[in-house]
Amino acid sequence: MISVILTRNLSLSDDQGTYGRIKAPGFECVTLERPRASVVTHPAIPVGIYDSRVVTSPTFYSKNVDYGYGRGQLYGIDVPSRSGILIHVANWAIPIHADYEEYHYQLLGCIALGTSYGKIQAPSPDGRMLKGISGSKPAILSFYRIMDKQPFKLTVLEV
């Protein structure tokens, strides 16, 4: 089975997100998850080793999302005592209280991939700048293309 390593960088992480890097054979990019300890609901997944496979997400199916595997087909991560943990596109990790519900939360315990860290202008009423990631869609499309629907073991580490 393929091994994928997510290494969180705790010196970069803060109350706006948990930041790291993910490495798979022939692929590497930055990651973004919800903050670790400061979030009551949907925090970053715990350090550990998890099985991951392609699943059908009802939410992404209803939004007609296709990262190359078919409508609503995303990598799901089997995290004990949690459900719906996916690898998908997102730019920020905290709620922004936007006018559109779909923008309010981009991550609920899931992992986003991107090309770089940076400041993102949120589409919230105050237009504030948030720490986040950019290039999420190209990173996801590349990851999904390279992984080619194969299941993998995800190891989550912290440094």
mmCIF file of C-alpha atoms in Angstrom:
data_model
loop_
_atom_site.group_PDB
_atom_site.id
_atom_site.type_symbol
_atom_site.label_atom_id
_atom_site.label_comp_id
_atom_site.label_asym_id
_atom_site.label_seq_id
_atom_site.Cartn_x
_atom_site.Cartn_y
_atom_site.Cartn_z
ATOM 1 C CA MET A 1 0.000 0.000 0.000
ATOM 2 C CA ILE A 2 1.211 3.535 -0.777
ATOM 3 C CA SER A 3 2.519 5.578 2.154
ATOM 4 C CA VAL A 4 1.657 9.286 2.392
ATOM 5 C CA ILE A 5 3.206 11.456 5.128
ATOM 6 C CA LEU A 6 1.650 14.667 6.479
ATOM 7 C CA THR A 7 4.107 16.559 8.682
ATOM 8 C CA ARG A 8 2.639 19.483 10.594
ATOM 9 C CA ASN A 9 4.848 22.464 11.346
ATOM 10 C CA LEU A 10 3.754 23.638 14.786
ATOM 11 C CA SER A 11 5.908 26.782 14.562
ATOM 12 C CA LEU A 12 3.758 27.943 11.597
ATOM 13 C CA SER A 13 0.453 26.840 13.120
ATOM 14 C CA ASP A 14 -1.753 29.220 15.096
ATOM 15 C CA ASP A 15 -5.371 30.031 15.915
ATOM 16 C CA GLN A 16 -6.129 30.438 12.186
ATOM 17 C CA GLY A 17 -4.973 26.973 11.160
ATOM 18 C CA THR A 18 -2.631 24.027 11.363
ATOM 19 C CA TYR A 19 -0.037 24.105 8.584
ATOM 20 C CA GLY A 20 2.198 21.386 7.219
ATOM 21 C CA ARG A 21 3.442 19.500 4.180
ATOM 22 C CA ILE A 22 2.237 16.295 2.604
ATOM 23 C CA LYS A 23 4.521 13.925 0.702
ATOM 24 C CA ALA A 24 3.490 11.053 -1.539
ATOM 25 C CA PRO A 25 5.525 9.239 -4.188
ATOM 26 C CA GLY A 26 6.172 11.884 -6.865
ATOM 27 C CA PHE A 27 4.221 14.604 -5.051
ATOM 28 C CA GLU A 28 4.696 17.230 -2.334
ATOM 29 C CA CYS A 29 2.687 20.301 -1.329
ATOM 30 C CA VAL A 30 1.556 22.369 1.667
ATOM 31 C CA THR A 31 -1.430 21.463 3.848
ATOM 32 C CA LEU A 32 -4.005 23.310 5.899
ATOM 33 C CA GLU A 33 -6.239 21.946 8.652
ATOM 34 C CA ARG A 34 -8.383 23.492 11.376
ATOM 35 C CA PRO A 35 -6.509 24.686 14.474
ATOM 36 C CA ARG A 36 -5.498 21.856 16.816
ATOM 37 C CA ALA A 37 -6.364 22.450 20.466
ATOM 38 C CA SER A 38 -8.194 25.776 20.373
ATOM 39 C CA VAL A 39 -11.170 24.491 18.391
ATOM 40 C CA VAL A 40 -14.054 22.817 20.170
ATOM 41 C CA THR A 41 -15.582 21.321 17.022
ATOM 42 C CA HIS A 42 -13.822 19.826 14.019
ATOM 43 C CA PRO A 43 -10.167 20.239 15.071
ATOM 44 C CA ALA A 44 -7.260 18.883 13.048
ATOM 45 C CA ILE A 45 -7.136 15.086 13.108
ATOM 46 C CA PRO A 46 -4.907 13.571 15.812
ATOM 47 C CA VAL A 47 -1.363 12.415 15.130
ATOM 48 C CA GLY A 48 -1.507 8.793 13.957
ATOM 49 C CA ILE A 49 -1.752 6.430 11.013
ATOM 50 C CA TYR A 50 -4.977 6.221 9.018
ATOM 51 C CA ASP A 51 -6.355 4.340 6.038
ATOM 52 C CA SER A 52 -7.500 6.503 3.146
ATOM 53 C CA ARG A 53 -9.542 5.523 0.116
ATOM 54 C CA VAL A 54 -11.844 7.083 -2.456
ATOM 55 C CA VAL A 55 -15.368 7.614 -1.112
ATOM 56 C CA THR A 56 -18.524 9.344 -2.327
ATOM 57 C CA SER A 57 -19.192 12.544 -0.404
ATOM 58 C CA PRO A 58 -22.891 13.494 -0.411
ATOM 59 C CA THR A 59 -21.951 17.157 0.145
ATOM 60 C CA PHE A 60 -19.469 17.308 -2.725
ATOM 61 C CA TYR A 61 -21.789 15.208 -4.903
ATOM 62 C CA SER A 62 -24.610 17.742 -4.401
ATOM 63 C CA LYS A 63 -22.188 20.561 -5.293
ATOM 64 C CA ASN A 64 -21.179 18.662 -8.468
ATOM 65 C CA VAL A 65 -17.486 18.628 -7.462
ATOM 66 C CA ASP A 66 -15.231 16.423 -9.579
ATOM 67 C CA TYR A 67 -11.469 16.261 -8.963
ATOM 68 C CA GLY A 68 -11.036 13.742 -11.757
ATOM 69 C CA TYR A 69 -12.556 10.615 -10.205
ATOM 70 C CA GLY A 70 -16.217 11.416 -10.852
ATOM 71 C CA ARG A 71 -18.855 13.573 -9.218
ATOM 72 C CA GLY A 72 -18.452 13.629 -5.435
ATOM 73 C CA GLN A 73 -15.535 11.154 -5.442
ATOM 74 C CA LEU A 74 -12.859 12.265 -2.954
ATOM 75 C CA TYR A 75 -10.255 10.710 -0.713
ATOM 76 C CA GLY A 76 -11.776 9.953 2.677
ATOM 77 C CA ILE A 77 -9.678 9.351 5.783
ATOM 78 C CA ASP A 78 -10.787 6.729 8.313
ATOM 79 C CA VAL A 79 -10.380 8.617 11.606
ATOM 80 C CA PRO A 80 -11.855 6.795 14.637
ATOM 81 C CA SER A 81 -14.843 8.592 16.218
ATOM 82 C CA ARG A 82 -15.145 10.962 13.243
ATOM 83 C CA SER A 83 -16.889 10.860 9.898
ATOM 84 C CA GLY A 84 -16.686 12.743 6.637
ATOM 85 C CA ILE A 85 -12.962 13.531 6.909
ATOM 86 C CA LEU A 86 -11.793 14.299 3.359
ATOM 87 C CA ILE A 87 -8.907 15.736 1.358
ATOM 88 C CA HIS A 88 -10.295 18.657 -0.662
ATOM 89 C CA VAL A 89 -9.882 22.228 -1.894
ATOM 90 C CA ALA A 90 -9.937 25.053 0.689
ATOM 91 C CA ASN A 91 -8.105 28.309 1.345
ATOM 92 C CA TRP A 92 -8.785 29.109 5.009
ATOM 93 C CA ALA A 93 -9.531 27.029 8.104
ATOM 94 C CA ILE A 94 -11.624 29.207 10.404
ATOM 95 C CA PRO A 95 -15.251 30.374 10.050
ATOM 96 C CA ILE A 96 -15.531 33.799 8.437
ATOM 97 C CA HIS A 97 -19.236 34.625 8.861
ATOM 98 C CA ALA A 98 -19.716 35.243 5.148
ATOM 99 C CA ASP A 99 -22.978 36.105 3.445
ATOM 100 C CA TYR A 100 -22.866 32.745 1.660
ATOM 101 C CA GLU A 101 -23.075 29.672 3.897
ATOM 102 C CA GLU A 102 -20.708 27.693 1.639
ATOM 103 C CA TYR A 103 -17.949 30.231 2.375
ATOM 104 C CA HIS A 104 -18.527 30.333 6.136
ATOM 105 C CA TYR A 105 -16.669 27.068 6.776
ATOM 106 C CA GLN A 106 -14.270 25.658 4.213
ATOM 107 C CA LEU A 107 -12.825 22.970 6.510
ATOM 108 C CA LEU A 108 -14.599 20.863 9.114
ATOM 109 C CA GLY A 109 -11.850 18.507 10.254
ATOM 110 C CA CYS A 110 -10.676 17.832 6.689
ATOM 111 C CA ILE A 111 -7.288 18.425 5.031
ATOM 112 C CA ALA A 112 -6.741 20.987 2.276
ATOM 113 C CA LEU A 113 -3.775 20.920 -0.079
ATOM 114 C CA GLY A 114 -2.143 23.968 -1.654
ATOM 115 C CA THR A 115 0.902 25.309 -3.435
ATOM 116 C CA SER A 116 1.911 27.956 -0.865
ATOM 117 C CA TYR A 117 1.080 29.635 2.440
ATOM 118 C CA GLY A 118 -0.037 33.243 2.449
ATOM 119 C CA LYS A 119 -2.649 35.816 3.314
ATOM 120 C CA ILE A 120 -6.084 35.312 1.773
ATOM 121 C CA GLN A 121 -8.702 38.045 1.569
ATOM 122 C CA ALA A 122 -11.842 36.420 2.895
ATOM 123 C CA PRO A 123 -15.203 37.130 1.230
ATOM 124 C CA SER A 124 -16.616 38.156 4.595
ATOM 125 C CA PRO A 125 -18.420 41.425 5.295
ATOM 126 C CA ASP A 126 -15.264 42.931 6.776
ATOM 127 C CA GLY A 127 -12.986 41.663 3.962
ATOM 128 C CA ARG A 128 -10.254 40.794 6.451
ATOM 129 C CA MET A 129 -7.018 39.057 5.536
ATOM 130 C CA LEU A 130 -6.648 35.516 6.836
ATOM 131 C CA LYS A 131 -3.650 33.240 6.996
ATOM 132 C CA GLY A 132 -4.253 30.329 4.651
ATOM 133 C CA ILE A 133 -3.067 28.560 1.516
ATOM 134 C CA SER A 134 -3.260 29.369 -2.166
ATOM 135 C CA GLY A 135 -3.188 27.130 -5.217
ATOM 136 C CA SER A 136 -5.495 24.610 -3.571
ATOM 137 C CA LYS A 137 -7.330 23.411 -6.669
ATOM 138 C CA PRO A 138 -4.170 22.797 -8.761
ATOM 139 C CA ALA A 139 -2.584 20.942 -5.801
ATOM 140 C CA ILE A 140 -5.669 18.753 -5.310
ATOM 141 C CA LEU A 141 -5.948 17.953 -9.018
ATOM 142 C CA SER A 142 -2.265 17.010 -9.141
ATOM 143 C CA PHE A 143 -2.502 14.856 -5.988
ATOM 144 C CA TYR A 144 -5.597 13.046 -7.238
ATOM 145 C CA ARG A 145 -4.018 12.470 -10.666
ATOM 146 C CA ILE A 146 -0.821 11.029 -9.143
ATOM 147 C CA MET A 147 -2.646 8.865 -6.594
ATOM 148 C CA ASP A 148 -4.847 7.414 -9.376
ATOM 149 C CA LYS A 149 -7.641 6.227 -7.027
ATOM 150 C CA GLN A 150 -5.252 3.970 -5.087
ATOM 151 C CA PRO A 151 -5.867 3.547 -1.347
ATOM 152 C CA PHE A 152 -3.046 4.691 0.916
ATOM 153 C CA LYS A 153 -1.827 4.863 4.515
ATOM 154 C CA LEU A 154 -1.698 8.427 5.818
ATOM 155 C CA THR A 155 0.805 9.062 8.617
ATOM 156 C CA VAL A 156 0.274 12.350 10.478
ATOM 157 C CA LEU A 157 3.310 13.693 12.370
ATOM 158 C CA GLU A 158 4.120 16.943 14.191
ATOM 159 C CA VAL A 159 7.449 18.763 14.403
#
